[in-house]
Structure formats: C-alpha cells, structure tokens
XYZ file of N, CA and C in Angstrom:
762
model
N -124.730 -29.383 -24.756
C -124.808 -28.938 -23.370
C -125.919 -29.705 -22.664
N -125.644 -30.208 -21.464
C -126.633 -30.947 -20.699
C -127.711 -30.001 -20.189
N -128.944 -30.538 -19.932
C -130.043 -29.671 -19.494
C -129.713 -28.843 -18.260
N -129.051 -29.456 -17.265
C -128.721 -28.724 -16.047
C -127.746 -27.589 -16.347
N -126.741 -27.885 -17.195
C -125.773 -26.856 -17.568
C -126.451 -25.712 -18.306
N -127.416 -26.069 -19.193
C -128.143 -25.043 -19.940
C -128.962 -24.175 -18.994
N -129.606 -24.812 -18.003
C -130.411 -24.068 -17.042
C -129.548 -23.094 -16.253
N -128.368 -23.558 -15.813
C -127.463 -22.698 -15.063
C -126.992 -21.529 -15.922
N -126.671 -21.813 -17.198
C -126.193 -20.770 -18.102
C -127.272 -19.719 -18.340
N -128.522 -20.168 -18.547
C -129.618 -19.238 -18.781
C -129.869 -18.394 -17.541
N -129.848 -19.041 -16.356
C -130.062 -18.312 -15.101
C -128.978 -17.261 -14.894
N -127.727 -17.645 -15.150
C -126.609 -16.715 -14.980
C -126.735 -15.527 -15.906
N -127.083 -15.787 -17.177
C -127.252 -14.711 -18.144
C -128.409 -13.805 -17.738
N -129.498 -14.403 -17.263
C -130.654 -13.612 -16.849
C -130.307 -12.702 -15.689
N -129.575 -13.227 -14.710
C -129.167 -12.426 -13.573
C -128.258 -11.289 -14.013
N -127.371 -11.568 -14.979
C -126.470 -10.531 -15.482
C -127.257 -9.409 -16.132
N -128.308 -9.772 -16.876
C -129.143 -8.762 -17.529
C -129.860 -7.918 -16.488
N -130.384 -8.580 -15.434
C -131.084 -7.858 -14.373
C -130.148 -6.884 -13.686
N -128.947 -7.363 -13.320
C -127.975 -6.511 -12.653
C -127.599 -5.334 -13.532
N -127.364 -5.628 -14.842
C -126.991 -4.569 -15.768
C -128.102 -3.526 -15.873
N -129.363 -4.007 -15.891
C -130.481 -3.088 -16.022
C -130.605 -2.186 -14.808
N -130.229 -2.691 -13.648
C -130.364 -1.918 -12.429
C -129.169 -0.991 -12.195
N -128.088 -1.237 -12.896
C -126.871 -0.452 -12.677
C -126.832 0.739 -13.630
N -126.835 1.924 -13.063
C -126.718 3.144 -13.849
C -125.411 3.816 -13.442
N -124.341 3.441 -14.118
C -123.027 3.938 -13.753
C -122.833 5.345 -14.299
N -122.542 6.254 -13.401
C -122.257 7.637 -13.765
C -120.794 7.917 -13.474
N -120.035 8.272 -14.489
C -118.612 8.548 -14.318
C -118.254 9.911 -14.881
N -117.436 10.650 -14.144
C -117.018 11.965 -14.621
C -115.716 12.363 -13.957
N -114.996 13.271 -14.590
C -113.770 13.785 -14.000
C -114.114 14.697 -12.823
N -113.208 14.694 -11.859
C -113.459 15.437 -10.626
C -112.232 16.272 -10.282
N -112.408 17.577 -10.217
C -111.308 18.487 -9.926
C -111.225 18.761 -8.424
N -109.994 18.725 -7.915
C -109.771 19.085 -6.516
C -108.402 19.737 -6.411
N -108.113 20.331 -5.263
C -106.846 21.030 -5.097
C -106.091 20.495 -3.881
N -104.768 20.578 -3.968
C -103.885 20.247 -2.855
C -102.884 21.378 -2.733
N -102.937 22.079 -1.620
C -102.053 23.236 -1.408
C -102.111 24.229 -2.567
N -103.307 24.444 -3.091
C -103.517 25.406 -4.161
C -103.236 24.898 -5.555
N -102.699 23.683 -5.678
C -102.410 23.106 -6.995
C -103.598 22.279 -7.475
N -103.822 22.272 -8.797
C -104.986 21.602 -9.379
C -104.704 20.130 -9.668
N -105.640 19.294 -9.270
C -105.586 17.855 -9.548
C -106.921 17.439 -10.137
N -106.894 16.415 -10.984
C -108.129 15.959 -11.612
C -108.224 14.436 -11.550
N -109.160 13.943 -10.764
C -109.402 12.516 -10.666
C -110.612 12.115 -11.486
N -111.137 10.934 -11.190
C -112.310 10.410 -11.889
C -113.177 9.696 -10.867
N -114.466 10.019 -10.851
C -115.400 9.422 -9.904
C -116.485 8.664 -10.661
N -116.745 7.432 -10.230
C -117.831 6.636 -10.801
C -118.686 6.091 -9.664
N -120.001 6.137 -9.847
C -120.897 5.552 -8.861
C -122.196 5.149 -9.549
N -122.985 4.366 -8.851
C -124.262 3.907 -9.385
C -125.350 4.864 -8.907
N -125.832 5.694 -9.791
C -126.799 6.724 -9.419
C -128.184 6.158 -9.147
N -128.416 4.871 -9.447
C -129.707 4.247 -9.154
C -129.812 3.770 -7.713
N -128.688 3.757 -6.991
C -128.692 3.289 -5.613
C -129.003 4.428 -4.652
N -129.804 4.120 -3.637
C -130.081 5.115 -2.599
C -128.833 5.366 -1.758
N -127.991 4.330 -1.617
C -126.793 4.446 -0.798
C -125.682 3.589 -1.382
N -124.477 4.129 -1.452
C -123.323 3.385 -1.943
C -122.927 2.294 -0.958
N -122.356 1.220 -1.475
C -121.860 0.146 -0.609
C -120.557 0.534 0.076
N -119.952 1.621 -0.323
C -118.676 2.056 0.220
C -117.842 2.671 -0.889
N -116.718 3.254 -0.521
C -115.864 3.941 -1.494
C -114.561 3.190 -1.684
N -114.160 3.052 -2.949
C -112.863 2.466 -3.293
C -112.014 3.555 -3.923
N -110.913 3.880 -3.290
C -109.975 4.873 -3.815
C -108.905 4.141 -4.620
N -108.708 4.553 -5.869
C -107.787 3.879 -6.789
C -106.576 4.765 -7.046
N -105.385 4.238 -6.784
C -104.135 4.956 -7.074
C -103.594 4.457 -8.405
N -103.316 5.376 -9.304
C -102.950 5.011 -10.672
C -101.519 4.482 -10.802
N -101.250 3.920 -11.971
C -99.922 3.415 -12.335
C -98.990 4.597 -12.623
N -97.753 4.312 -13.007
C -96.754 5.367 -13.188
C -97.043 6.280 -14.365
N -97.950 5.877 -15.261
C -98.276 6.719 -16.414
C -99.423 7.682 -16.120
N -99.773 7.834 -14.845
C -100.813 8.773 -14.471
C -102.205 8.198 -14.629
N -103.201 9.013 -14.340
C -104.592 8.584 -14.454
C -104.960 8.431 -15.926
N -105.347 7.224 -16.306
C -105.691 6.922 -17.700
C -107.037 6.218 -17.754
N -107.431 5.817 -18.973
C -108.698 5.113 -19.115
C -108.673 3.752 -18.444
N -107.456 3.238 -18.125
C -107.387 1.957 -17.394
C -108.027 2.102 -16.016
N -107.591 3.090 -15.253
C -108.162 3.309 -13.925
C -109.638 3.706 -14.009
N -109.989 4.462 -15.033
C -111.386 4.847 -15.200
C -112.259 3.618 -15.474
N -111.716 2.685 -16.241
C -112.476 1.453 -16.511
C -112.645 0.644 -15.233
N -111.595 0.541 -14.437
C -111.700 -0.170 -13.160
C -112.722 0.525 -12.251
N -112.719 1.846 -12.264
C -113.685 2.589 -11.455
C -115.112 2.278 -11.900
N -115.346 2.232 -13.205
C -116.673 1.908 -13.720
C -117.086 0.492 -13.321
N -116.141 -0.439 -13.349
C -116.429 -1.817 -12.948
C -116.860 -1.875 -11.489
N -116.179 -1.118 -10.648
C -116.528 -1.097 -9.229
C -117.879 -0.420 -9.010
N -118.146 0.633 -9.771
C -119.434 1.312 -9.658
C -120.583 0.400 -10.059
N -120.348 -0.463 -11.040
C -121.397 -1.390 -11.470
C -121.731 -2.402 -10.383
N -120.823 -2.561 -9.405
C -121.067 -3.459 -8.269
C -121.708 -2.723 -7.090
N -121.914 -1.429 -7.247
C -122.579 -0.673 -6.202
C -121.669 0.170 -5.339
N -120.369 0.190 -5.648
C -119.433 1.006 -4.887
C -119.239 2.366 -5.557
N -118.799 3.332 -4.771
C -118.319 4.589 -5.324
C -116.818 4.428 -5.536
N -116.327 4.744 -6.721
C -114.903 4.605 -7.019
C -114.306 5.966 -7.323
N -113.177 6.254 -6.689
C -112.482 7.528 -6.883
C -111.058 7.228 -7.342
N -110.825 7.373 -8.647
C -109.474 7.211 -9.197
C -108.769 8.549 -9.063
N -107.749 8.593 -8.228
C -107.128 9.869 -7.875
C -106.023 10.247 -8.854
N -105.544 11.464 -8.706
C -104.478 12.015 -9.542
C -103.298 12.349 -8.631
N -102.207 11.632 -8.774
C -101.038 11.858 -7.918
C -100.148 12.976 -8.457
N -100.089 13.157 -9.766
C -99.116 14.064 -10.377
C -99.600 15.502 -10.516
N -100.890 15.714 -10.700
C -101.407 17.053 -10.952
C -102.035 17.141 -12.328
N -103.097 17.945 -12.435
C -103.870 18.017 -13.676
C -103.028 18.440 -14.873
N -102.068 19.334 -14.664
C -101.259 19.854 -15.767
C -99.863 19.227 -15.806
N -99.730 18.065 -15.173
C -98.415 17.428 -15.077
C -98.487 15.959 -15.476
N -99.357 15.643 -16.415
C -99.541 14.253 -16.834
C -98.389 13.821 -17.751
N -97.820 12.645 -17.506
C -96.751 12.165 -18.385
C -97.280 11.777 -19.757
N -96.435 11.955 -20.759
C -96.843 11.643 -22.129
C -95.857 10.702 -22.822
N -94.876 10.210 -22.097
C -93.878 9.312 -22.681
C -93.323 8.410 -21.591
N -92.616 7.374 -22.005
C -91.984 6.473 -21.052
C -90.995 7.227 -20.171
N -90.250 8.146 -20.782
C -89.295 8.942 -20.024
C -90.000 9.767 -18.950
N -91.138 10.363 -19.296
C -91.874 11.161 -18.326
C -92.537 10.276 -17.265
N -92.956 9.058 -17.642
C -93.455 8.115 -16.633
C -92.410 7.893 -15.550
N -91.184 7.645 -15.999
C -90.082 7.410 -15.068
C -89.796 8.656 -14.237
N -89.842 9.808 -14.879
C -89.548 11.054 -14.182
C -90.596 11.350 -13.108
N -91.880 11.256 -13.473
C -92.946 11.591 -12.524
C -92.953 10.623 -11.340
N -92.874 9.339 -11.621
C -92.881 8.370 -10.516
C -91.608 8.492 -9.693
N -90.477 8.760 -10.358
C -89.217 8.931 -9.646
C -89.242 10.109 -8.693
N -89.949 11.170 -9.091
C -90.085 12.343 -8.213
C -90.810 11.982 -6.922
N -91.810 11.138 -7.047
C -92.561 10.728 -5.855
C -91.727 9.807 -4.965
N -90.986 8.901 -5.582
C -90.132 8.009 -4.783
C -89.002 8.780 -4.099
N -88.568 9.861 -4.738
C -87.469 10.653 -4.179
C -87.933 11.569 -3.057
N -89.228 11.919 -3.046
C -89.778 12.811 -2.026
C -90.991 12.133 -1.407
N -90.726 11.257 -0.467
C -91.798 10.464 0.133
C -92.802 11.335 0.888
N -92.324 12.414 1.485
C -93.233 13.304 2.221
C -94.269 13.905 1.273
N -93.807 14.349 0.082
C -94.736 14.910 -0.898
C -95.694 13.835 -1.409
N -95.181 12.638 -1.645
C -96.003 11.513 -2.085
C -97.118 11.259 -1.069
N -96.756 11.212 0.191
C -97.734 10.949 1.237
C -98.765 12.078 1.352
N -98.310 13.318 1.214
C -99.244 14.443 1.296
C -100.301 14.367 0.205
N -99.888 14.009 -0.999
C -100.838 13.936 -2.108
C -101.823 12.781 -1.913
N -101.335 11.677 -1.385
C -102.213 10.533 -1.144
C -103.214 10.824 -0.035
N -102.752 11.394 1.065
C -103.652 11.677 2.183
C -104.651 12.784 1.825
N -104.231 13.757 1.036
C -105.146 14.814 0.609
C -106.247 14.247 -0.285
N -105.894 13.312 -1.152
C -106.905 12.675 -1.999
C -107.876 11.867 -1.150
N -107.352 11.181 -0.138
C -108.220 10.438 0.763
C -109.179 11.389 1.486
N -108.684 12.537 1.890
C -109.538 13.527 2.550
C -110.629 14.047 1.617
N -110.340 14.070 0.306
C -111.297 14.596 -0.672
C -112.500 13.676 -0.869
N -112.415 12.445 -0.373
C -113.529 11.501 -0.521
C -114.811 12.065 0.074
N -114.690 12.859 1.115
C -115.877 13.439 1.755
C -116.698 14.295 0.799
N -116.065 14.817 -0.250
C -116.736 15.770 -1.133
C -117.152 15.191 -2.485
N -116.690 13.992 -2.816
C -117.003 13.451 -4.138
C -118.446 12.955 -4.199
N -119.051 12.910 -5.391
C -120.413 12.380 -5.518
C -120.470 10.924 -5.059
N -121.346 10.631 -4.120
C -121.491 9.266 -3.625
C -120.433 8.845 -2.635
N -119.561 9.753 -2.200
C -118.494 9.403 -1.277
C -119.026 8.957 0.074
N -118.327 8.034 0.712
C -118.743 7.489 2.003
C -117.582 7.523 2.986
N -117.900 7.288 4.251
C -116.867 7.280 5.283
C -116.040 5.993 5.270
N -116.613 4.906 4.767
C -115.892 3.629 4.733
C -115.172 3.486 3.393
N -113.850 3.410 3.446
C -113.014 3.472 2.247
C -111.997 2.327 2.245
N -111.834 1.697 1.104
C -110.735 0.769 0.847
C -109.876 1.371 -0.253
N -108.564 1.291 -0.095
C -107.618 1.869 -1.056
C -106.982 0.749 -1.858
N -106.998 0.880 -3.193
C -106.360 -0.108 -4.059
C -105.439 0.620 -5.046
N -104.529 -0.135 -5.651
C -103.651 0.462 -6.649
C -102.904 -0.587 -7.436
N -102.461 -0.193 -8.627
C -101.810 -1.094 -9.577
C -100.400 -0.600 -9.886
N -99.403 -1.495 -9.812
C -98.002 -1.194 -10.124
C -97.499 -0.034 -9.251
N -97.184 1.120 -9.830
C -96.817 2.294 -9.040
C -97.903 2.587 -8.005
N -99.153 2.417 -8.414
C -100.262 2.611 -7.490
C -100.276 1.584 -6.377
N -99.802 0.367 -6.674
C -99.696 -0.648 -5.632
C -98.670 -0.265 -4.591
N -97.570 0.352 -5.041
C -96.587 0.888 -4.104
C -97.187 2.040 -3.317
N -98.019 2.850 -3.991
C -98.686 3.955 -3.330
C -99.642 3.493 -2.240
N -100.285 2.356 -2.457
C -101.169 1.780 -1.435
C -100.393 1.534 -0.147
N -99.208 0.924 -0.269
C -98.393 0.633 0.904
C -97.848 1.918 1.517
N -97.535 2.895 0.668
C -97.061 4.196 1.157
C -98.135 4.844 2.038
N -99.363 4.840 1.554
C -100.449 5.433 2.321
C -100.720 4.635 3.589
N -100.664 3.317 3.499
C -100.894 2.483 4.678
C -99.901 2.810 5.785
N -98.639 3.041 5.405
C -97.599 3.304 6.409
C -97.785 4.641 7.119
N -98.605 5.541 6.557
C -98.860 6.821 7.220
C -99.810 6.664 8.404
N -100.458 5.509 8.516
C -101.458 5.321 9.549
C -102.837 5.799 9.137
N -103.035 6.014 7.842
C -104.333 6.486 7.336
C -105.447 5.550 7.796
N -106.541 6.150 8.244
C -107.667 5.371 8.756
C -108.614 5.019 7.615
N -108.510 3.784 7.168
C -109.393 3.257 6.131
C -109.879 1.893 6.600
N -110.644 1.230 5.738
C -111.108 -0.121 6.041
C -110.178 -1.188 5.482
N -109.217 -0.794 4.654
C -108.306 -1.788 4.103
C -107.503 -1.252 2.938
N -106.486 -2.040 2.556
C -105.576 -1.677 1.476
C -105.329 -2.914 0.605
N -105.344 -2.727 -0.724
C -105.087 -3.836 -1.652
C -104.079 -3.376 -2.694
N -102.940 -4.077 -2.763
C -101.875 -3.754 -3.715
C -101.818 -4.819 -4.805
N -101.968 -4.382 -6.061
C -101.851 -5.276 -7.216
C -100.490 -5.071 -7.870
N -99.711 -6.117 -7.947
C -98.370 -6.132 -8.545
C -97.625 -4.818 -8.311
N -97.596 -4.409 -7.056
C -96.944 -3.152 -6.702
C -95.478 -3.316 -6.349
N -94.764 -2.205 -6.272
C -93.417 -2.222 -5.728
C -93.499 -2.455 -4.227
N -92.779 -3.431 -3.720
C -92.961 -3.871 -2.338
C -91.828 -3.471 -1.410
N -90.805 -2.825 -1.937
C -89.668 -2.457 -1.111
C -90.044 -1.469 -0.021
N -89.374 -1.579 1.125
C -89.623 -0.683 2.253
C -88.621 0.467 2.211
N -89.103 1.710 2.058
C -88.186 2.851 2.002
C -87.413 3.010 3.320
N -86.221 3.546 3.207
C -85.392 3.766 4.381
C -86.108 4.705 5.355
N -86.097 4.340 6.633
C -86.704 5.161 7.658
C -88.184 4.931 7.867
N -88.795 4.033 7.081
C -90.222 3.751 7.241
C -90.431 2.363 7.834
N -91.631 2.141 8.364
C -92.014 0.823 8.868
C -93.528 0.689 8.794
N -94.048 -0.430 9.267
C -95.481 -0.707 9.196
C -96.156 -0.618 10.568
N -95.521 0.015 11.517
C -96.034 0.032 12.884
C -97.339 0.804 13.043
N -97.604 1.761 12.141
C -98.795 2.601 12.282
C -99.953 2.181 11.388
N -99.811 1.083 10.661
C -100.869 0.651 9.744
C -102.145 0.374 10.532
N -103.266 0.937 10.059
C -104.503 0.902 10.833
C -105.581 -0.008 10.246
N -105.270 -0.746 9.170
C -106.289 -1.591 8.541
C -105.604 -2.759 7.831
N -106.342 -3.827 7.546
C -105.765 -4.999 6.887
C -105.201 -4.679 5.505
N -104.184 -5.425 5.129
C -103.538 -5.287 3.818
C -103.659 -6.604 3.061
N -104.059 -6.514 1.795
C -104.121 -7.671 0.904
C -103.155 -7.445 -0.249
N -102.294 -8.424 -0.490
C -101.316 -8.347 -1.569
C -101.709 -9.307 -2.687
N -101.749 -8.800 -3.920
C -101.969 -9.610 -5.118
C -100.702 -9.502 -5.970
N -100.016 -10.619 -6.158
C -98.697 -10.543 -6.787
C -98.429 -11.780 -7.634
N -97.637 -11.590 -8.683
C -97.253 -12.693 -9.549
C -95.930 -13.299 -9.125
N -95.834 -14.617 -9.199
C -94.605 -15.287 -8.755
C -93.432 -15.026 -9.688
N -93.715 -14.583 -10.930
C -92.654 -14.314 -11.890
C -92.428 -12.823 -12.107
N -92.861 -12.010 -11.161
C -92.701 -10.555 -11.280
C -91.219 -10.196 -11.177
N -90.635 -9.605 -12.236
C -89.211 -9.255 -12.196
C -88.930 -7.942 -11.473
N -89.974 -7.163 -11.167
C -89.782 -5.872 -10.516
C -89.659 -6.049 -9.008
N -90.619 -6.725 -8.418
C -90.560 -7.102 -7.005
C -90.733 -8.607 -6.938
N -89.646 -9.307 -6.723
C -89.669 -10.769 -6.741
C -90.191 -11.363 -5.446
N -90.135 -12.688 -5.367
C -90.689 -13.375 -4.223
C -89.932 -13.069 -2.932
N -88.672 -12.726 -3.038
C -87.936 -12.336 -1.831
C -88.504 -11.037 -1.258
N -88.967 -10.133 -2.142
C -89.599 -8.899 -1.686
C -90.946 -9.187 -1.028
N -91.676 -10.150 -1.601
C -92.952 -10.541 -1.001
C -92.721 -11.084 0.405
N -91.731 -11.979 0.529
C -91.433 -12.571 1.836
C -91.018 -11.515 2.848
N -90.195 -10.555 2.414
C -89.744 -9.493 3.320
C -90.928 -8.633 3.772
N -91.834 -8.350 2.858
C -93.015 -7.564 3.214
C -93.879 -8.310 4.220
N -94.135 -9.579 3.965
C -94.975 -10.351 4.876
C -94.333 -10.477 6.250
N -93.010 -10.640 6.270
C -92.299 -10.678 7.558
C -92.475 -9.359 8.307
N -92.393 -8.240 7.583
C -92.527 -6.925 8.210
C -93.941 -6.709 8.739
N -94.933 -7.131 7.970
C -96.316 -6.990 8.414
C -96.593 -7.860 9.640
N -96.058 -9.064 9.613
C -96.235 -9.961 10.753
C -95.575 -9.380 12.000
N -94.369 -8.874 11.851
C -93.645 -8.305 12.988
C -94.362 -7.093 13.564
N -95.046 -6.330 12.692
C -95.747 -5.127 13.145
C -97.149 -5.430 13.664
N -97.569 -6.684 13.548
C -98.902 -7.051 14.012
C -100.021 -6.578 13.111
N -99.716 -6.404 11.828
C -100.722 -5.935 10.862
C -101.474 -7.134 10.289
N -102.799 -7.065 10.321
C -103.586 -8.111 9.674
C -103.311 -8.085 8.178
N -102.996 -9.227 7.606
C -102.604 -9.232 6.198
C -102.877 -10.586 5.557
N -102.882 -10.577 4.236
C -103.001 -11.791 3.449
C -102.354 -11.530 2.101
N -101.965 -12.591 1.431
C -101.342 -12.465 0.111
C -101.816 -13.601 -0.779
N -102.102 -13.280 -2.029
C -102.445 -14.272 -3.034
C -101.386 -14.200 -4.130
N -100.678 -15.295 -4.306
C -99.609 -15.354 -5.304
C -100.118 -16.091 -6.533
N -99.973 -15.453 -7.679
C -100.456 -16.026 -8.935
C -99.278 -16.657 -9.664
N -99.280 -17.973 -9.691
C -98.154 -18.710 -10.247
C -97.887 -18.385 -11.696
N -96.635 -18.011 -12.004
C -96.225 -17.726 -13.369
C -96.578 -16.345 -13.859
N -97.382 -15.596 -13.107
C -97.782 -14.253 -13.545
C -96.620 -13.284 -13.382
N -96.472 -12.419 -14.363
C -95.410 -11.434 -14.347
C -95.952 -10.084 -13.880
N -95.113 -9.059 -13.990
C -95.531 -7.723 -13.596
C -96.663 -7.249 -14.521
N -97.564 -6.428 -14.002
C -98.679 -5.852 -14.773
C -99.643 -6.907 -15.285
N -99.845 -7.974 -14.508
C -100.689 -9.062 -15.010
C -102.161 -8.676 -15.128
N -102.573 -7.539 -14.566
C -103.964 -7.106 -14.716
C -104.152 -6.071 -15.813
N -103.070 -5.637 -16.439
C -103.159 -4.516 -17.383
C -103.476 -5.031 -18.784
N -104.695 -4.752 -19.237
C -105.143 -5.217 -20.544
C -104.207 -4.733 -21.644
N -103.884 -5.642 -22.560
C -103.071 -5.259 -23.707
C -101.582 -5.257 -23.462
N -101.146 -5.379 -22.213
C -99.714 -5.402 -21.940
C -99.163 -6.803 -22.218
N -97.846 -6.889 -22.404
C -97.228 -8.181 -22.645
C -97.312 -9.102 -21.449
N -97.559 -8.547 -20.261
C -97.647 -9.341 -19.036
C -99.079 -9.731 -18.675
N -100.055 -9.298 -19.476
C -101.439 -9.557 -19.087
C -101.703 -11.055 -18.972
N -102.367 -11.435 -17.863
C -102.667 -12.835 -17.578
C -104.139 -12.911 -17.188
N -104.962 -13.455 -18.069
C -106.405 -13.465 -17.850
C -106.780 -14.198 -16.570
N -106.194 -15.356 -16.339
C -106.541 -16.132 -15.150
C -106.171 -15.372 -13.876
N -104.986 -14.776 -13.861
C -104.547 -14.029 -12.682
C -105.392 -12.767 -12.498
N -105.768 -12.136 -13.598
C -106.616 -10.945 -13.528
C -107.959 -11.310 -12.907
N -108.574 -12.379 -13.391
C -109.873 -12.792 -12.875
C -109.784 -13.179 -11.397
N -108.766 -13.966 -11.059
C -108.626 -14.431 -9.677
C -108.386 -13.265 -8.725
N -107.560 -12.304 -9.148
C -107.261 -11.167 -8.273
C -108.484 -10.257 -8.132
N -109.284 -10.136 -9.191
C -110.501 -9.333 -9.107
C -111.506 -9.993 -8.155
N -111.620 -11.311 -8.231
C -112.510 -12.018 -7.316
C -112.049 -11.843 -5.870
N -110.733 -11.865 -5.665
C -110.200 -11.653 -4.320
C -110.504 -10.239 -3.837
N -110.413 -9.264 -4.742
C -110.737 -7.889 -4.387
C -112.196 -7.754 -3.988
N -113.098 -8.284 -4.799
C -114.521 -8.136 -4.495
C -114.878 -8.833 -3.187
N -114.252 -9.970 -2.899
C -114.485 -10.636 -1.617
C -113.983 -9.776 -0.459
N -112.834 -9.141 -0.644
C -112.268 -8.258 0.378
C -113.194 -7.058 0.608
N -113.715 -6.492 -0.461
C -114.617 -5.349 -0.340
C -115.905 -5.742 0.386
N -116.433 -6.905 0.060
C -117.642 -7.357 0.746
C -117.398 -7.546 2.237
N -116.208 -8.027 2.568
C -115.873 -8.250 3.972
C -115.623 -6.934 4.714
N -114.950 -5.999 4.048
C -114.518 -4.787 4.748
C -115.507 -3.622 4.665
N -116.330 -3.582 3.592
C -117.195 -2.415 3.382
C -118.674 -2.698 3.627
N -119.132 -3.889 3.298
C -120.580 -4.167 3.389
C -121.022 -4.393 4.838
C-alpha cells in the first residue's frame, strides 16, 4: 500500500472509531394502537444526541416486521436519525410462513382503504415515539416499497418518500395528484416483479402529476437486492442505494 493510501485508510478507520464511540444507539419495540387494535413497531435513535436529525419511518416487507427492518433502523440511528419501523399487520397477526406472507400482504392489496389507514396512523404515531420529530421521510422495501407509494398517494405530509425494489403498479382508481413530497425510486433493471415497463409507467405518472421525483436503476439487480441472505442480494446495488438514501435524507431532513 502506498503511503498516501495508508494515510487515507488510517484516517478513515479513525473517523469510524470516533463516530462509533459517539453513537449510542438505543432500540426497542414500541406498542401503539389503531382503532383499538394492538400494533408493535420498533424505534431506534441515538440517545447521545441532544436533537435527532429527523425521523425515518420504515415500512416492512411482506413477511412483517423482522430483524431486517430493525437492523436498518439501527443503521439509521447510528447516523443520527430516529428510525421507526412500523407494523402494518398487527402485533398478534404476524405471518409465520410463505403462505401467510401472501395472505397478509394480499389482504392489504385487496383493501386499499385499510392499508392507507394503517400507514397514516403509524405516521401520526411519530409524534409520540422516543426521539420522534416533525420532519419525516418514509422508506420501504419490497411490499414496504409499494406501501411507500400507497402512503404518498394519500397526500401525507412528509419530507419525502423512498421505495426500494417495491411493487410499482398503480391501483385502479388511484393517482399521484395529491403527492406532497419528492419521491425517490431505487430499482433493479432485472426485477421480475415490477419490470422496467412498470418503472417507466410510474415515472410518466409522476411527471404528469407534477411530482418531484428521481430514480436510480441498478443494472442487473433483481428483486430484493438489498435483502441480506436472499438469492437476489446484490452488494453493489445495496451499497449504492444506501448511499442514495443517505444523500436524500441529508437533503430533505438536515
């Protein structure tokens, strides 16, 4: 290794140690109710900070709130944000099999009004979570990525929306005319669930509605390219999409 490269590597490692030392990530499950029904999310924040940089609301994949979303929440908390991984299905209604994943997510797709109520109620709960702030960006993965667009179409007042390899189809009777904040799409060019024609249709719809938007397409990446351990996991696409997210958060929340 050349001297300059060694110096850069040592400096980078030193900065990482300093940041790690200053970050005291506190994560815990958080119970809330919607119309009297019990839901359980997960909240992570940096308790060493006098003030959070903003709140990131995370919508889970079709298998419900798992350690995947909790890990993402912890990662965001280590950057100084408050992260709230919400529960769409209900505390006592968590899927435990592929069949139940399909059933639970299918119920939400079949009843869009109920889906929207649960998403907006979780957004309203941000006011009460530890470290919660008024400035919120909503993100989601796969089913959660579709949920991001679902919430955006309600006209929810946030600072932005980010969909990772989400379902991009537009439900019958809906449009993007009421979207109140910018949308960022992170998608793989080889995604068999929502292909490039779906991406193009979404971008056309956002453009027609006058919604500020951007999209980053990861060449060759398939569905679930950010999900560790899955057959579709793509390290390069995961890193690039995370960098795009953090840049978006700095622009919209800081």
